[in-house]
Amino acid sequence: MPGRHRKTGRNTFALRLTGGLITGAALTATVAAAHAGTASGKPALRQAAADLAVIAPAGAVAKTAANAPARVAPAGTTEVVSLQAARARQDVRKQDARKHSLAKQKAGARQKSAAPVASAQDVINLAEKQVGIQEDASGVTKFQQWYMTTHQAQLTVRRDGGSIADYGNAAWCDMFVSWVGQQVGARGMGQDAYTVEHAKWFQKSGRWGTIPKPGAVVFFAWNGGGTDGIDHVGLVVKDNGDGTIKTVEGNTGNAVMVRDRATDSVVGYGYPQYAK
């Protein structure tokens, strides 16, 4: 009748059992029976399920899985997997080695960049080449003009007051020393326009002493007073060995000049970090 499925029974299809388990042919036949009914097919499917329940005892599927032959890995599979693992470990070791090598290169580059590049003689040579340079009619030199362009000028203005323009015709002995150090790349020379603060910077840096080494920054106090009485600075060329030192100084006689100075007017020496 329309709208109803055809009745099916266990004997409608040739279902064969092997060892109590449904064969693939039996499953196919049962599913075919389910779809042979009306358009809805639902009652037929329920009947098919009932048929399967009778034909296939509980646990039959589990037995089938349990009795199924175990899959055997193809010959050589273990060796291939082991080889791939070994190669992976080798790749990791190579990557670690490359990272270690790169780290060493970077560390070496940092050490190289941090190493002093200028010697004391470099500083002396450049300072002596400036001998004869004088102030112009307005009291200006290239040393003051250079200092006004530096970041240090901004810092010293904040510290000491005034304006950057004030350095244009200010006393320039310390600006000369700072310029020389910057031009040759001397490390630990420091930059300043105020001799007292420059001397204190060397003292705080632990590079301060009483020995007139070539290339040292020498600080003078003509009227005594220690560090706070410093009013002039220059660069040591050599110790004359007779209580005097040879120096190169800026802003002495309004020019850069070589001088012989008595050491009794020296407050102390600042020692830049020079290459050996």
Short mmCIF file of N, CA and C in Angstrom, two decimals, residues 88-223:
data_model
loop_
_atom_site.label_atom_id
_atom_site.label_comp_id
_atom_site.label_asym_id
_atom_site.label_seq_id
_atom_site.Cartn_x
_atom_site.Cartn_y
_atom_site.Cartn_z
N ALA A 88 66.70 15.16 12.26
CA ALA A 88 66.07 16.27 12.97
C ALA A 88 66.96 16.74 14.13
N ARG A 89 67.53 15.76 14.88
CA ARG A 89 68.42 16.13 15.97
C ARG A 89 69.66 16.84 15.46
N GLN A 90 70.17 16.37 14.31
CA GLN A 90 71.34 17.00 13.71
C GLN A 90 71.03 18.43 13.28
N ASP A 91 69.84 18.65 12.73
CA ASP A 91 69.45 20.00 12.32
C ASP A 91 69.38 20.93 13.52
N VAL A 92 68.85 20.41 14.64
CA VAL A 92 68.76 21.21 15.86
C VAL A 92 70.15 21.60 16.35
N ARG A 93 71.07 20.62 16.32
CA ARG A 93 72.44 20.91 16.76
C ARG A 93 73.10 21.96 15.87
N LYS A 94 72.85 21.88 14.56
CA LYS A 94 73.42 22.86 13.65
C LYS A 94 72.87 24.26 13.92
N GLN A 95 71.56 24.32 14.19
CA GLN A 95 70.95 25.62 14.49
C GLN A 95 71.53 26.20 15.78
N ASP A 96 71.71 25.35 16.78
CA ASP A 96 72.30 25.81 18.04
C ASP A 96 73.72 26.31 17.82
N ALA A 97 74.47 25.60 16.99
CA ALA A 97 75.85 26.00 16.70
C ALA A 97 75.89 27.36 15.99
N ARG A 98 74.96 27.55 15.04
CA ARG A 98 74.91 28.82 14.33
C ARG A 98 74.56 29.97 15.27
N LYS A 99 73.59 29.73 16.18
CA LYS A 99 73.21 30.75 17.13
C LYS A 99 74.38 31.11 18.05
N HIS A 100 75.11 30.07 18.50
CA HIS A 100 76.25 30.30 19.38
C HIS A 100 77.33 31.11 18.66
N SER A 101 77.57 30.77 17.39
CA SER A 101 78.58 31.48 16.62
C SER A 101 78.18 32.93 16.41
N LEU A 102 76.91 33.16 16.11
CA LEU A 102 76.43 34.52 15.91
C LEU A 102 76.54 35.34 17.19
N ALA A 103 76.24 34.72 18.32
CA ALA A 103 76.35 35.42 19.61
C ALA A 103 77.80 35.81 19.89
N LYS A 104 78.73 34.92 19.55
CA LYS A 104 80.15 35.23 19.76
C LYS A 104 80.59 36.38 18.87
N GLN A 105 80.11 36.37 17.62
CA GLN A 105 80.46 37.46 16.70
C GLN A 105 79.95 38.80 17.20
N LYS A 106 78.70 38.80 17.70
CA LYS A 106 78.14 40.05 18.22
C LYS A 106 78.90 40.53 19.44
N ALA A 107 79.26 39.59 20.32
CA ALA A 107 80.02 39.96 21.51
C ALA A 107 81.38 40.53 21.13
N GLY A 108 82.01 39.92 20.14
CA GLY A 108 83.31 40.42 19.68
C GLY A 108 83.18 41.81 19.07
N ALA A 109 82.10 42.04 18.33
CA ALA A 109 81.89 43.35 17.72
C ALA A 109 81.69 44.42 18.79
N ARG A 110 80.93 44.05 19.85
CA ARG A 110 80.73 45.01 20.94
C ARG A 110 82.04 45.34 21.63
N GLN A 111 82.85 44.32 21.87
CA GLN A 111 84.13 44.55 22.52
C GLN A 111 85.03 45.41 21.65
N LYS A 112 85.00 45.16 20.34
CA LYS A 112 85.83 45.93 19.43
C LYS A 112 85.40 47.38 19.39
N SER A 113 84.07 47.60 19.34
CA SER A 113 83.57 48.98 19.28
C SER A 113 83.84 49.72 20.58
N ALA A 114 83.91 48.95 21.72
CA ALA A 114 84.15 49.59 23.00
C ALA A 114 85.63 49.86 23.26
N ALA A 115 86.50 49.25 22.48
CA ALA A 115 87.94 49.42 22.69
C ALA A 115 88.38 50.83 22.28
N PRO A 116 89.32 51.42 23.02
CA PRO A 116 89.83 52.74 22.65
C PRO A 116 90.43 52.70 21.25
N VAL A 117 90.16 53.74 20.47
CA VAL A 117 90.66 53.78 19.09
C VAL A 117 91.72 54.86 18.90
N ALA A 118 91.83 55.76 19.86
CA ALA A 118 92.80 56.85 19.74
C ALA A 118 93.89 56.69 20.79
N SER A 119 95.09 57.04 20.42
CA SER A 119 96.21 57.00 21.35
C SER A 119 96.48 58.39 21.90
N ALA A 120 97.29 58.46 22.93
CA ALA A 120 97.68 59.76 23.49
C ALA A 120 98.40 60.60 22.44
N GLN A 121 99.20 59.93 21.62
CA GLN A 121 99.94 60.68 20.61
C GLN A 121 99.01 61.24 19.54
N ASP A 122 97.93 60.53 19.24
CA ASP A 122 96.94 61.05 18.30
C ASP A 122 96.38 62.38 18.79
N VAL A 123 96.07 62.44 20.07
CA VAL A 123 95.53 63.65 20.66
C VAL A 123 96.56 64.78 20.62
N ILE A 124 97.79 64.46 21.00
CA ILE A 124 98.84 65.48 21.01
C ILE A 124 99.08 66.02 19.60
N ASN A 125 99.15 65.11 18.63
CA ASN A 125 99.42 65.53 17.25
C ASN A 125 98.35 66.50 16.73
N LEU A 126 97.08 66.15 16.97
CA LEU A 126 96.01 67.01 16.49
C LEU A 126 96.01 68.35 17.23
N ALA A 127 96.25 68.31 18.53
CA ALA A 127 96.29 69.55 19.31
C ALA A 127 97.39 70.48 18.81
N GLU A 128 98.55 69.92 18.52
CA GLU A 128 99.68 70.74 18.05
C GLU A 128 99.41 71.33 16.66
N LYS A 129 98.61 70.65 15.86
CA LYS A 129 98.27 71.17 14.53
C LYS A 129 97.38 72.41 14.61
N GLN A 130 96.77 72.62 15.77
CA GLN A 130 95.88 73.78 15.93
C GLN A 130 96.64 75.01 16.43
N VAL A 131 97.91 74.82 16.75
CA VAL A 131 98.70 75.94 17.26
C VAL A 131 98.71 77.08 16.24
N GLY A 132 98.43 78.28 16.74
CA GLY A 132 98.39 79.46 15.87
C GLY A 132 96.98 79.93 15.58
N ILE A 133 95.99 79.08 15.78
CA ILE A 133 94.60 79.51 15.57
C ILE A 133 94.24 80.54 16.64
N GLN A 134 93.67 81.67 16.19
CA GLN A 134 93.32 82.76 17.11
C GLN A 134 91.82 83.08 17.04
N GLU A 135 91.39 83.82 18.05
CA GLU A 135 90.02 84.32 18.03
C GLU A 135 89.88 85.36 16.92
N ASP A 136 88.66 85.46 16.37
CA ASP A 136 88.41 86.55 15.43
C ASP A 136 88.11 87.83 16.23
N ALA A 137 87.74 88.86 15.54
CA ALA A 137 87.52 90.16 16.21
C ALA A 137 86.40 90.09 17.24
N SER A 138 85.51 89.13 17.11
CA SER A 138 84.40 88.99 18.06
C SER A 138 84.70 88.00 19.17
N GLY A 139 85.93 87.47 19.19
CA GLY A 139 86.31 86.52 20.22
C GLY A 139 85.82 85.11 19.94
N VAL A 140 85.56 84.80 18.65
CA VAL A 140 84.99 83.51 18.27
C VAL A 140 86.03 82.64 17.58
N THR A 141 85.98 81.33 17.86
CA THR A 141 86.82 80.34 17.18
C THR A 141 85.94 79.18 16.72
N LYS A 142 86.54 78.30 15.94
CA LYS A 142 85.80 77.11 15.49
C LYS A 142 85.47 76.18 16.65
N PHE A 143 86.22 76.27 17.73
CA PHE A 143 86.00 75.38 18.87
C PHE A 143 84.70 75.74 19.60
N GLN A 144 84.46 77.02 19.76
CA GLN A 144 83.19 77.45 20.36
C GLN A 144 82.01 77.12 19.44
N GLN A 145 82.22 77.40 18.16
CA GLN A 145 81.14 77.12 17.20
C GLN A 145 80.78 75.64 17.18
N TRP A 146 81.80 74.79 17.26
CA TRP A 146 81.53 73.34 17.31
C TRP A 146 80.77 72.98 18.58
N TYR A 147 81.22 73.49 19.72
CA TYR A 147 80.60 73.10 20.98
C TYR A 147 79.13 73.47 21.02
N MET A 148 78.78 74.60 20.42
CA MET A 148 77.39 75.05 20.42
C MET A 148 76.46 74.08 19.69
N THR A 149 77.02 73.24 18.82
CA THR A 149 76.20 72.29 18.06
C THR A 149 76.04 70.94 18.76
N THR A 150 76.74 70.74 19.88
CA THR A 150 76.73 69.44 20.54
C THR A 150 75.57 69.31 21.52
N HIS A 151 75.22 68.06 21.77
CA HIS A 151 74.21 67.78 22.79
C HIS A 151 74.73 68.17 24.16
N GLN A 152 76.03 68.07 24.36
CA GLN A 152 76.62 68.43 25.65
C GLN A 152 76.38 69.90 25.97
N ALA A 153 76.35 70.75 24.95
CA ALA A 153 76.07 72.16 25.18
C ALA A 153 74.69 72.35 25.79
N GLN A 154 73.73 71.59 25.32
CA GLN A 154 72.38 71.66 25.88
C GLN A 154 72.37 71.24 27.35
N LEU A 155 73.15 70.20 27.64
CA LEU A 155 73.21 69.71 29.02
C LEU A 155 73.88 70.73 29.94
N THR A 156 74.98 71.33 29.48
CA THR A 156 75.68 72.28 30.34
C THR A 156 74.90 73.58 30.54
N VAL A 157 74.10 73.95 29.55
CA VAL A 157 73.24 75.12 29.73
C VAL A 157 72.21 74.84 30.82
N ARG A 158 71.63 73.64 30.81
CA ARG A 158 70.67 73.29 31.87
C ARG A 158 71.35 73.29 33.24
N ARG A 159 72.57 72.83 33.25
CA ARG A 159 73.29 72.74 34.52
C ARG A 159 73.76 74.11 35.02
N ASP A 160 74.32 74.91 34.13
CA ASP A 160 74.97 76.16 34.52
C ASP A 160 74.13 77.41 34.27
N GLY A 161 73.05 77.25 33.50
CA GLY A 161 72.24 78.42 33.18
C GLY A 161 72.72 79.11 31.92
N GLY A 162 72.07 80.22 31.59
CA GLY A 162 72.42 80.94 30.37
C GLY A 162 71.78 80.31 29.15
N SER A 163 72.42 80.54 28.01
CA SER A 163 71.91 79.99 26.76
C SER A 163 73.07 79.48 25.92
N ILE A 164 72.76 78.66 24.93
CA ILE A 164 73.80 78.12 24.05
C ILE A 164 74.53 79.25 23.34
N ALA A 165 73.82 80.30 23.00
CA ALA A 165 74.45 81.43 22.31
C ALA A 165 75.57 82.06 23.13
N ASP A 166 75.49 81.90 24.46
CA ASP A 166 76.53 82.47 25.32
C ASP A 166 77.90 81.84 25.10
N TYR A 167 77.91 80.60 24.58
CA TYR A 167 79.19 79.95 24.33
C TYR A 167 79.90 80.55 23.12
N GLY A 168 79.20 81.35 22.34
CA GLY A 168 79.77 81.89 21.11
C GLY A 168 81.05 82.68 21.30
N ASN A 169 81.15 83.41 22.41
CA ASN A 169 82.39 84.16 22.65
C ASN A 169 82.87 83.98 24.10
N ALA A 170 82.52 82.81 24.69
CA ALA A 170 82.96 82.51 26.06
C ALA A 170 84.39 81.99 26.06
N ALA A 171 84.98 81.93 27.25
CA ALA A 171 86.32 81.33 27.39
C ALA A 171 86.28 79.92 26.83
N TRP A 172 87.26 79.58 26.02
CA TRP A 172 87.14 78.35 25.22
C TRP A 172 88.25 77.32 25.44
N CYS A 173 89.03 77.46 26.52
CA CYS A 173 90.11 76.50 26.75
C CYS A 173 89.58 75.07 26.87
N ASP A 174 88.45 74.90 27.59
CA ASP A 174 87.90 73.55 27.76
C ASP A 174 87.18 73.09 26.49
N MET A 175 86.61 73.99 25.75
CA MET A 175 85.98 73.61 24.49
C MET A 175 87.03 73.13 23.49
N PHE A 176 88.22 73.71 23.56
CA PHE A 176 89.33 73.25 22.71
C PHE A 176 89.71 71.81 23.05
N VAL A 177 89.89 71.53 24.34
CA VAL A 177 90.24 70.16 24.77
C VAL A 177 89.14 69.18 24.34
N SER A 178 87.89 69.57 24.53
CA SER A 178 86.77 68.71 24.16
C SER A 178 86.74 68.45 22.66
N TRP A 179 87.01 69.47 21.88
CA TRP A 179 87.02 69.35 20.42
C TRP A 179 88.08 68.35 19.97
N VAL A 180 89.28 68.46 20.51
CA VAL A 180 90.37 67.55 20.13
C VAL A 180 89.98 66.11 20.42
N GLY A 181 89.48 65.87 21.61
CA GLY A 181 89.09 64.51 21.98
C GLY A 181 88.02 63.95 21.07
N GLN A 182 87.06 64.79 20.71
CA GLN A 182 85.98 64.32 19.84
C GLN A 182 86.49 64.04 18.43
N GLN A 183 87.36 64.85 17.93
CA GLN A 183 87.85 64.69 16.56
C GLN A 183 88.63 63.40 16.35
N VAL A 184 89.37 62.97 17.34
CA VAL A 184 90.16 61.74 17.19
C VAL A 184 89.44 60.52 17.76
N GLY A 185 88.29 60.73 18.38
CA GLY A 185 87.55 59.61 18.95
C GLY A 185 88.16 59.10 20.24
N ALA A 186 88.73 60.00 21.04
CA ALA A 186 89.33 59.59 22.31
C ALA A 186 88.24 59.24 23.30
N ARG A 187 88.31 58.07 23.86
CA ARG A 187 87.33 57.65 24.86
C ARG A 187 87.73 58.18 26.23
N GLY A 188 86.70 58.59 26.99
CA GLY A 188 86.97 59.04 28.35
C GLY A 188 87.61 60.40 28.42
N MET A 189 87.52 61.18 27.32
CA MET A 189 88.05 62.54 27.36
C MET A 189 87.03 63.48 28.02
N GLY A 190 85.77 63.19 27.78
CA GLY A 190 84.74 64.07 28.32
C GLY A 190 84.60 65.33 27.48
N GLN A 191 83.45 65.97 27.62
CA GLN A 191 83.20 67.25 26.93
C GLN A 191 82.58 68.21 27.93
N ASP A 192 83.10 69.42 27.95
CA ASP A 192 82.54 70.42 28.83
C ASP A 192 83.05 71.79 28.41
N ALA A 193 82.42 72.82 29.00
CA ALA A 193 82.89 74.19 28.78
C ALA A 193 83.32 74.83 30.09
N TYR A 194 83.08 74.12 31.19
CA TYR A 194 83.40 74.63 32.52
C TYR A 194 84.44 73.74 33.15
N THR A 195 85.62 74.30 33.38
CA THR A 195 86.76 73.50 33.82
C THR A 195 86.52 72.80 35.16
N VAL A 196 85.84 73.44 36.08
CA VAL A 196 85.61 72.83 37.40
C VAL A 196 84.77 71.56 37.26
N GLU A 197 83.69 71.66 36.49
CA GLU A 197 82.83 70.49 36.31
C GLU A 197 83.52 69.38 35.53
N HIS A 198 84.36 69.76 34.59
CA HIS A 198 85.10 68.75 33.81
C HIS A 198 86.06 67.99 34.73
N ALA A 199 86.73 68.70 35.61
CA ALA A 199 87.64 68.05 36.55
C ALA A 199 86.87 67.11 37.49
N LYS A 200 85.73 67.55 37.97
CA LYS A 200 84.92 66.70 38.86
C LYS A 200 84.44 65.45 38.12
N TRP A 201 84.17 65.58 36.83
CA TRP A 201 83.75 64.42 36.04
C TRP A 201 84.85 63.37 36.00
N PHE A 202 86.10 63.80 35.80
CA PHE A 202 87.23 62.85 35.83
C PHE A 202 87.36 62.21 37.22
N GLN A 203 87.18 63.00 38.25
CA GLN A 203 87.30 62.47 39.61
C GLN A 203 86.23 61.41 39.89
N LYS A 204 85.00 61.70 39.48
CA LYS A 204 83.91 60.75 39.68
C LYS A 204 84.11 59.49 38.85
N SER A 205 84.78 59.63 37.71
CA SER A 205 85.01 58.48 36.82
C SER A 205 86.16 57.61 37.30
N GLY A 206 86.89 58.06 38.32
CA GLY A 206 88.02 57.30 38.83
C GLY A 206 89.26 57.40 37.94
N ARG A 207 89.30 58.41 37.11
CA ARG A 207 90.46 58.60 36.22
C ARG A 207 91.10 59.96 36.51
N TRP A 208 91.58 60.09 37.70
CA TRP A 208 92.13 61.35 38.19
C TRP A 208 93.42 61.06 38.96
N GLY A 209 94.43 61.91 38.79
CA GLY A 209 95.68 61.67 39.50
C GLY A 209 96.61 62.86 39.47
N THR A 210 97.84 62.62 39.88
CA THR A 210 98.83 63.70 40.01
C THR A 210 100.05 63.50 39.11
N ILE A 211 100.01 62.50 38.24
CA ILE A 211 101.15 62.22 37.37
C ILE A 211 100.91 62.84 35.99
N PRO A 212 101.83 63.64 35.48
CA PRO A 212 101.64 64.31 34.18
C PRO A 212 101.94 63.40 32.99
N LYS A 213 101.01 62.51 32.68
CA LYS A 213 101.20 61.57 31.57
C LYS A 213 100.92 62.28 30.24
N PRO A 214 101.66 61.94 29.19
CA PRO A 214 101.36 62.52 27.87
C PRO A 214 99.91 62.25 27.46
N GLY A 215 99.24 63.27 26.97
CA GLY A 215 97.84 63.14 26.57
C GLY A 215 96.86 63.37 27.69
N ALA A 216 97.35 63.52 28.94
CA ALA A 216 96.45 63.79 30.06
C ALA A 216 95.88 65.19 29.94
N VAL A 217 94.70 65.38 30.51
CA VAL A 217 94.07 66.69 30.57
C VAL A 217 94.53 67.34 31.89
N VAL A 218 95.20 68.48 31.78
CA VAL A 218 95.76 69.11 32.96
C VAL A 218 94.92 70.32 33.36
N PHE A 219 94.64 70.41 34.67
CA PHE A 219 93.79 71.47 35.20
C PHE A 219 94.62 72.38 36.11
N PHE A 220 94.52 73.69 35.86
CA PHE A 220 95.31 74.67 36.58
C PHE A 220 94.40 75.55 37.45
N ALA A 221 94.95 75.93 38.60
CA ALA A 221 94.31 76.94 39.46
C ALA A 221 95.40 77.96 39.79
N TRP A 222 95.41 79.09 39.11
CA TRP A 222 96.50 80.06 39.26
C TRP A 222 96.59 80.61 40.68
N ASN A 223 95.47 80.70 41.32
CA ASN A 223 95.43 81.27 42.67
C ASN A 223 95.12 80.23 43.74
#
